[in-house]
Short mmCIF file of C-alpha atoms in Angstrom, two decimals:
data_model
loop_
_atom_site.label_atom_id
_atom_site.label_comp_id
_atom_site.label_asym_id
_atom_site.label_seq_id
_atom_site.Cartn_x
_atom_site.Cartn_y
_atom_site.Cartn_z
CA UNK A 6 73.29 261.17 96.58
CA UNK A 7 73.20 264.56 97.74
CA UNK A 8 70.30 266.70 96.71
CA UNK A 9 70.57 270.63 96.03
CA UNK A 10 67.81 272.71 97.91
CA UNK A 11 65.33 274.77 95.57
CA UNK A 12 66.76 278.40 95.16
CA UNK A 13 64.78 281.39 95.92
CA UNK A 14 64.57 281.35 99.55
CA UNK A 15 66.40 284.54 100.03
CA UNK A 16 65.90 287.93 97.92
CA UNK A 17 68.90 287.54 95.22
CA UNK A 18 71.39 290.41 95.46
CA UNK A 19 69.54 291.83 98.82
CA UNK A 20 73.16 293.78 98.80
CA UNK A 21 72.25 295.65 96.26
CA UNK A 22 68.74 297.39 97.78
CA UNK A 23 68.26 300.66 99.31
CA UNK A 24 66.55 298.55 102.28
CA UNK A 25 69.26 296.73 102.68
CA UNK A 26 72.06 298.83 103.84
CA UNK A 27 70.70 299.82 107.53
CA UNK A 28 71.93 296.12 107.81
CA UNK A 29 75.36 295.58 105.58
CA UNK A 30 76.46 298.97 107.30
CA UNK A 31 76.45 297.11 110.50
CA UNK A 32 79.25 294.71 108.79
CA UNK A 33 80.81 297.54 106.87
CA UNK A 34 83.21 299.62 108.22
CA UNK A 35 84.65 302.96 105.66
CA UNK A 36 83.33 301.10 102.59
CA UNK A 37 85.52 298.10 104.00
CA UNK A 38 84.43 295.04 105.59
CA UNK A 39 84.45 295.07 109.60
CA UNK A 40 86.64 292.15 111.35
CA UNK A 41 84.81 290.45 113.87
CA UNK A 42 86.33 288.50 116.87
CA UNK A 43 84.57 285.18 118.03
CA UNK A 44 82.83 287.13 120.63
CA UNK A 45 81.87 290.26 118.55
CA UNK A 46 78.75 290.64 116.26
CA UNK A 47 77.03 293.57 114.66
CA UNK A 48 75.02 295.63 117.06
CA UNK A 49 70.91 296.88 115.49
CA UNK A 50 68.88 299.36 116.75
CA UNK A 51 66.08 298.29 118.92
CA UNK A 52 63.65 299.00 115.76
CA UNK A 53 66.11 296.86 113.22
CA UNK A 54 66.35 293.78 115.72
CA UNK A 55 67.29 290.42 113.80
CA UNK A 56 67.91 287.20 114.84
CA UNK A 57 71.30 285.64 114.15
CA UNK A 58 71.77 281.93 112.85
CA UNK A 59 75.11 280.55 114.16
CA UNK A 60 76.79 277.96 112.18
CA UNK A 61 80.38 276.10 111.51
CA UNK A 62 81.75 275.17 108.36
CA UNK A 63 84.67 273.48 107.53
CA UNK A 64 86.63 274.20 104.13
CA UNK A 65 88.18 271.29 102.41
CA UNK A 66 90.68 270.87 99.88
CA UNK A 67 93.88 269.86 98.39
CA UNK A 68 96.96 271.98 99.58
CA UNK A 69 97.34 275.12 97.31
CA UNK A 70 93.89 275.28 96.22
CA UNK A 71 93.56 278.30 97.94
CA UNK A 72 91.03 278.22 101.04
CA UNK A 73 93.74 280.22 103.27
CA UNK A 74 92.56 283.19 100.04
CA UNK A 75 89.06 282.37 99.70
CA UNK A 76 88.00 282.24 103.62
CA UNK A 77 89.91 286.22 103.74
CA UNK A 78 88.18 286.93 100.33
CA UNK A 79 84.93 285.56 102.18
CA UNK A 80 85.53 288.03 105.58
CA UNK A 81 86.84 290.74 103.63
CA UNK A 82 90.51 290.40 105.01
CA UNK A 83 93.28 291.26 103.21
CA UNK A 84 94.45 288.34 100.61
CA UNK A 85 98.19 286.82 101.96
CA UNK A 86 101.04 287.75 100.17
CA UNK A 87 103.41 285.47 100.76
CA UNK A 88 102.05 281.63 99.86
CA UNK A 89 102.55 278.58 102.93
CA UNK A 90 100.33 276.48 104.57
CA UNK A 91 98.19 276.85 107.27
CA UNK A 92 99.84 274.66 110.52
CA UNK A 93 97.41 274.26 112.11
CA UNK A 94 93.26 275.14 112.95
CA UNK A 95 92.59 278.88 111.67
CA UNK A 96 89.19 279.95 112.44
CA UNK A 97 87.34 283.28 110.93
CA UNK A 98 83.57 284.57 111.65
CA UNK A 99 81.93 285.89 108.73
CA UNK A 100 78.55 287.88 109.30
CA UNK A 101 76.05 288.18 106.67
CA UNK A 102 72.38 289.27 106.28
CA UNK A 103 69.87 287.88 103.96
CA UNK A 104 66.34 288.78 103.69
CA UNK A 105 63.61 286.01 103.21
CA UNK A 106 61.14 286.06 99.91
CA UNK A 107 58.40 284.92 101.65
CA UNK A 108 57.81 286.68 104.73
CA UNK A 109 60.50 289.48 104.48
CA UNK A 110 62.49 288.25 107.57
CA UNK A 111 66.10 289.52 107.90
CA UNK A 112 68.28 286.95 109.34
CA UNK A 113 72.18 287.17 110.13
CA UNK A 114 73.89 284.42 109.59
CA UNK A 115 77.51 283.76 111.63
CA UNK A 116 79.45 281.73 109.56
CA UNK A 117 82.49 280.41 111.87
CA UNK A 118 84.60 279.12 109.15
CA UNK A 119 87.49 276.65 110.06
CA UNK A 120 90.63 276.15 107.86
CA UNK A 121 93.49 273.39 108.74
CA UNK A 122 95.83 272.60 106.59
CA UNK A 123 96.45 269.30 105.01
CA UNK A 124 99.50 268.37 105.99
CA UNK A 125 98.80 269.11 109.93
CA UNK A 126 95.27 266.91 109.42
CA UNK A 127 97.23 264.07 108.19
CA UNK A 128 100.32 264.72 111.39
CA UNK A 129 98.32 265.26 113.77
CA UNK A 130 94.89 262.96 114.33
CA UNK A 131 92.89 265.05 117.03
CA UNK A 132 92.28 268.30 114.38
CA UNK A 133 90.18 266.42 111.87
CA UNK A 134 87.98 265.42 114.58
CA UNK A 135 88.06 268.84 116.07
CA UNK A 136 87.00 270.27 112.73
CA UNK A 137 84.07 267.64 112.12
CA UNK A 138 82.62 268.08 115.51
CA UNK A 139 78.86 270.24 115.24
CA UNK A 140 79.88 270.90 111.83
CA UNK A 141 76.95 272.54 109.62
CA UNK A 142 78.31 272.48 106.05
CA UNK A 143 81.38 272.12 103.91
CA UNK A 144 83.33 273.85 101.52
CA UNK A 145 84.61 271.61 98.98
CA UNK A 146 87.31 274.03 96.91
CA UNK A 147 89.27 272.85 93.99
CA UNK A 148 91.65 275.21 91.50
CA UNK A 149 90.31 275.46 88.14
CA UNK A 150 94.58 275.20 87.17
CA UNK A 151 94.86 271.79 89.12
CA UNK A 152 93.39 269.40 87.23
CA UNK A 153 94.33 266.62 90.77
CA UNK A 154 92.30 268.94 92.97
CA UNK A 155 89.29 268.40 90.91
CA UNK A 156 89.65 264.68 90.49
CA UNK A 157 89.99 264.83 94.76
CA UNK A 158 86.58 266.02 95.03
CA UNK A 159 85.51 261.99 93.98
CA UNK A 160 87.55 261.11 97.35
CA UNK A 161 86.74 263.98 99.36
CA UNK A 162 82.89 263.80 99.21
CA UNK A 163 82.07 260.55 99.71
CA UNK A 164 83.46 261.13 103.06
CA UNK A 165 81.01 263.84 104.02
CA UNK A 166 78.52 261.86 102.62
CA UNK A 167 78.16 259.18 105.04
CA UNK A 168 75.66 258.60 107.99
CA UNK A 169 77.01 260.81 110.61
CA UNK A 170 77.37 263.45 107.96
CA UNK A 171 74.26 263.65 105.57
CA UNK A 172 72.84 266.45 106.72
CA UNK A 173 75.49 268.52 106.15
CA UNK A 174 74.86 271.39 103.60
CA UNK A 175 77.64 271.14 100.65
CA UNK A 176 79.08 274.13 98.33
CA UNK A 177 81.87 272.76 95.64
CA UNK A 178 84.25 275.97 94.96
CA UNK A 179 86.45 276.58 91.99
CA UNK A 180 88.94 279.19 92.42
CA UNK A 181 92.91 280.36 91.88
CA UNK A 182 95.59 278.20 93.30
CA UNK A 183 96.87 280.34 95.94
CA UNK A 184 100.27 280.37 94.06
CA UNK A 185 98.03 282.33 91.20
CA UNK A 186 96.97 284.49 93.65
CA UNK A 187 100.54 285.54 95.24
CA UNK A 188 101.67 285.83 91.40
CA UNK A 189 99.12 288.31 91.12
CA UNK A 190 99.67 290.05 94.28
CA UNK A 191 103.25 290.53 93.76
CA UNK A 192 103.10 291.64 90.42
CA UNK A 193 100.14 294.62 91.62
CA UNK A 194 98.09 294.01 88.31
CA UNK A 195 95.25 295.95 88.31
CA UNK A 196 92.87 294.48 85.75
CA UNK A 197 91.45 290.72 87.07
CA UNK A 198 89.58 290.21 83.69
CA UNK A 199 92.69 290.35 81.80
CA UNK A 200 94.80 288.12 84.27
CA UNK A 201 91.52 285.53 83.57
CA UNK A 202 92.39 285.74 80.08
CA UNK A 203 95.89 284.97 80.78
CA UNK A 204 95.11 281.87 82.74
CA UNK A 205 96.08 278.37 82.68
CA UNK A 206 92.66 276.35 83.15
CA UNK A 207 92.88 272.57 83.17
CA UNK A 208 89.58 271.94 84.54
CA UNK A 209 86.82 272.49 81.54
CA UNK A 210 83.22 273.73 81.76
CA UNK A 211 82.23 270.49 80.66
CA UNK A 212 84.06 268.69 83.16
CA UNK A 213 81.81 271.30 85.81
CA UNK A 214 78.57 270.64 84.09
CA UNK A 215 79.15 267.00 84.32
CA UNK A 216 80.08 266.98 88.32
CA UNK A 217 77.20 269.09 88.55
CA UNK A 218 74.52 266.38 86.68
CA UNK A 219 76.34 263.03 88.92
CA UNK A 220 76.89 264.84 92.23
CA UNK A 221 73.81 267.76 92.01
CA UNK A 222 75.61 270.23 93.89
CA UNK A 223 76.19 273.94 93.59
CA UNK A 224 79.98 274.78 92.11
CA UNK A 225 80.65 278.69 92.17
CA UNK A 226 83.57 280.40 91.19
CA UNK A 227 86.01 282.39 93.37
CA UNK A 228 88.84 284.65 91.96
CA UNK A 229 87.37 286.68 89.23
CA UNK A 230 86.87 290.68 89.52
CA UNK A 231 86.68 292.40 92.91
CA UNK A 232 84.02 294.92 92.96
CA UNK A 233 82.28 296.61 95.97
CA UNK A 234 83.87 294.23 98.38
CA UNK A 235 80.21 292.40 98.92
CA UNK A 236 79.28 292.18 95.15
CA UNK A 237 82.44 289.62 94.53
CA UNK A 238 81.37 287.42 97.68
CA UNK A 239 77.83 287.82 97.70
CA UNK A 240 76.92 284.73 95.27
CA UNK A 241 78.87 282.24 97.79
CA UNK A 242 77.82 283.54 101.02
CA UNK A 243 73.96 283.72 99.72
CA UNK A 244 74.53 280.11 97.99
CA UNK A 245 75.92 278.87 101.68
CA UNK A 246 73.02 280.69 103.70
CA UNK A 247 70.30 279.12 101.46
CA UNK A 248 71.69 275.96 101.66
CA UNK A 249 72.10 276.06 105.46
CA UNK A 250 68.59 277.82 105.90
CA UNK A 251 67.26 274.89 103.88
CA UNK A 252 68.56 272.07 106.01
CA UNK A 253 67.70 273.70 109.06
CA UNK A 254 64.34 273.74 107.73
CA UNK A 255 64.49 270.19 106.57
CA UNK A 256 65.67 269.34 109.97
CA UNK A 257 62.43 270.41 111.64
CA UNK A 258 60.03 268.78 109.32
CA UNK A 259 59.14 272.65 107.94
CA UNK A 260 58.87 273.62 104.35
CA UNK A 261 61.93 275.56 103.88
CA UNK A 262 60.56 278.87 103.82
CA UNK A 263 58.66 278.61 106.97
CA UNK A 264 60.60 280.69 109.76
CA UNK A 265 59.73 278.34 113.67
CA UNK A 266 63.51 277.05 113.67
CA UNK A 267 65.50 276.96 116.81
CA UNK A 268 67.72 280.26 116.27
CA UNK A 269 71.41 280.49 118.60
#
């Protein structure tokens, strides 16, 4: 069964600090976030040098659930306006910094994250291996308005859970259906928390708690209010960095919080 790493690793809402923004300005471009190539990474001064932690995660889910929204949402893109599925491998790098509790070591951590949608993984039998291959951790999304994609999770995880794959750091995700999300682009409504109100949820908070207790991991939410552009992401990207952090640590026989782990 899988086990969920300790929290408190990383300063919660480091964002948020006057210390911190030497360091989010590097991924920040006119209060908007900066989109970075495969081969393009924030550039310090000499005096703000930080190592950067390179890793690959794959985002799984039912078709609709929305990880084509959630993985711009995560890089700051632009959310697509018009709904279809992805045809193939999509791949986006994500760069975010997170400052240790016990030593105050700033890290960056490249999150390569790789979407492929489900019909192409089930045509086509070289991407799923393509996507597993030196993956760190996976994104397990369902909709909180498709009560199937929940229920999926039972066959989805078991599958990451299996020798070759038990290291892997895992984040469940409930968010919009990406036909929710369209619906809401289209129609330009401006207030989130009322379009919440409005929503159709057939996956309870019970039904969360409970896949919480059997499978003890982390579900976060995606979809609710927008604010500052990091504020809306920040709980999923620091949930995902701890989690990876943590393994790497476990990895080398360290206590998580120690720092002497091979950096890329």
């Amino acid at each position: 069964m899988a086990r969920v790493p300790p929290p408190g690793s990383f300063i919660p809402d480091w964002h948020r600090c006057k210390e911190s923004k030497e360091y989010f300005n590097k991924i920040m471009h006119k209060k908007k976030r900066k989109n970075f190539g495969l081969l393009e990474s924030p550039v310090m001064p000499p005096h703000a040098a930080v190592d950067t932690v390179h890793y690959k995660i794959f985002i799984s889910g039912k078709s609709g659930v929305g990880k084509t929204a959630l993985t711009a949402r995560l890089a700051g893109l632009n959310f697509p306006n018009v709904h279809h599925e992805t045809t193939g491998i999509q791949t986006t790098v994500v760069y975010w910094p997170a400052k240790l509790i016990e030593n105050g070591r700033v890290l960056f951590f490249r999150l390569q994250l790789w979407d492929c949608g489900e019909s192409a993984l089930r045509r086509f039998d070289h991407l799923l291996p393509s996507c597993k291959e030196q993956v760190d951790a996976v994104l397990f999304l369902f909709s909180f308005t498709d009560r199937t994609s929940f229920e999926d999770l039972l066959n989805q995880i078991p599958k990451w859970t299996e020798s070759s794959h038990g290291c892997l750091a895992k984040v469940v995700v409930g968010t919009k259906s990406a036909q929710q999300w369209v619906a809401f682009l289209v129609t330009q409504e401006k207030d989130l928390k009322r379009f919440d109100l409005f929503m159709h949820c057939d996956v309870a908070e019970k039904d969360v708690r409970k896949f919480q207790e059997t499978w003890r991991l982390p579900v976060l939410r995606s979809g609710g209010e927008v604010s500052d552009g990091l504020g809306d992401v920040a709980p999923i990207l620091n949930c995902l960095a701890e989690n990876l952090w943590h393994q790497d640590c476990v990895r080398a026989g360290q206590h998580p919080q120690q720092e002497s782990v091979t950096l890329l």
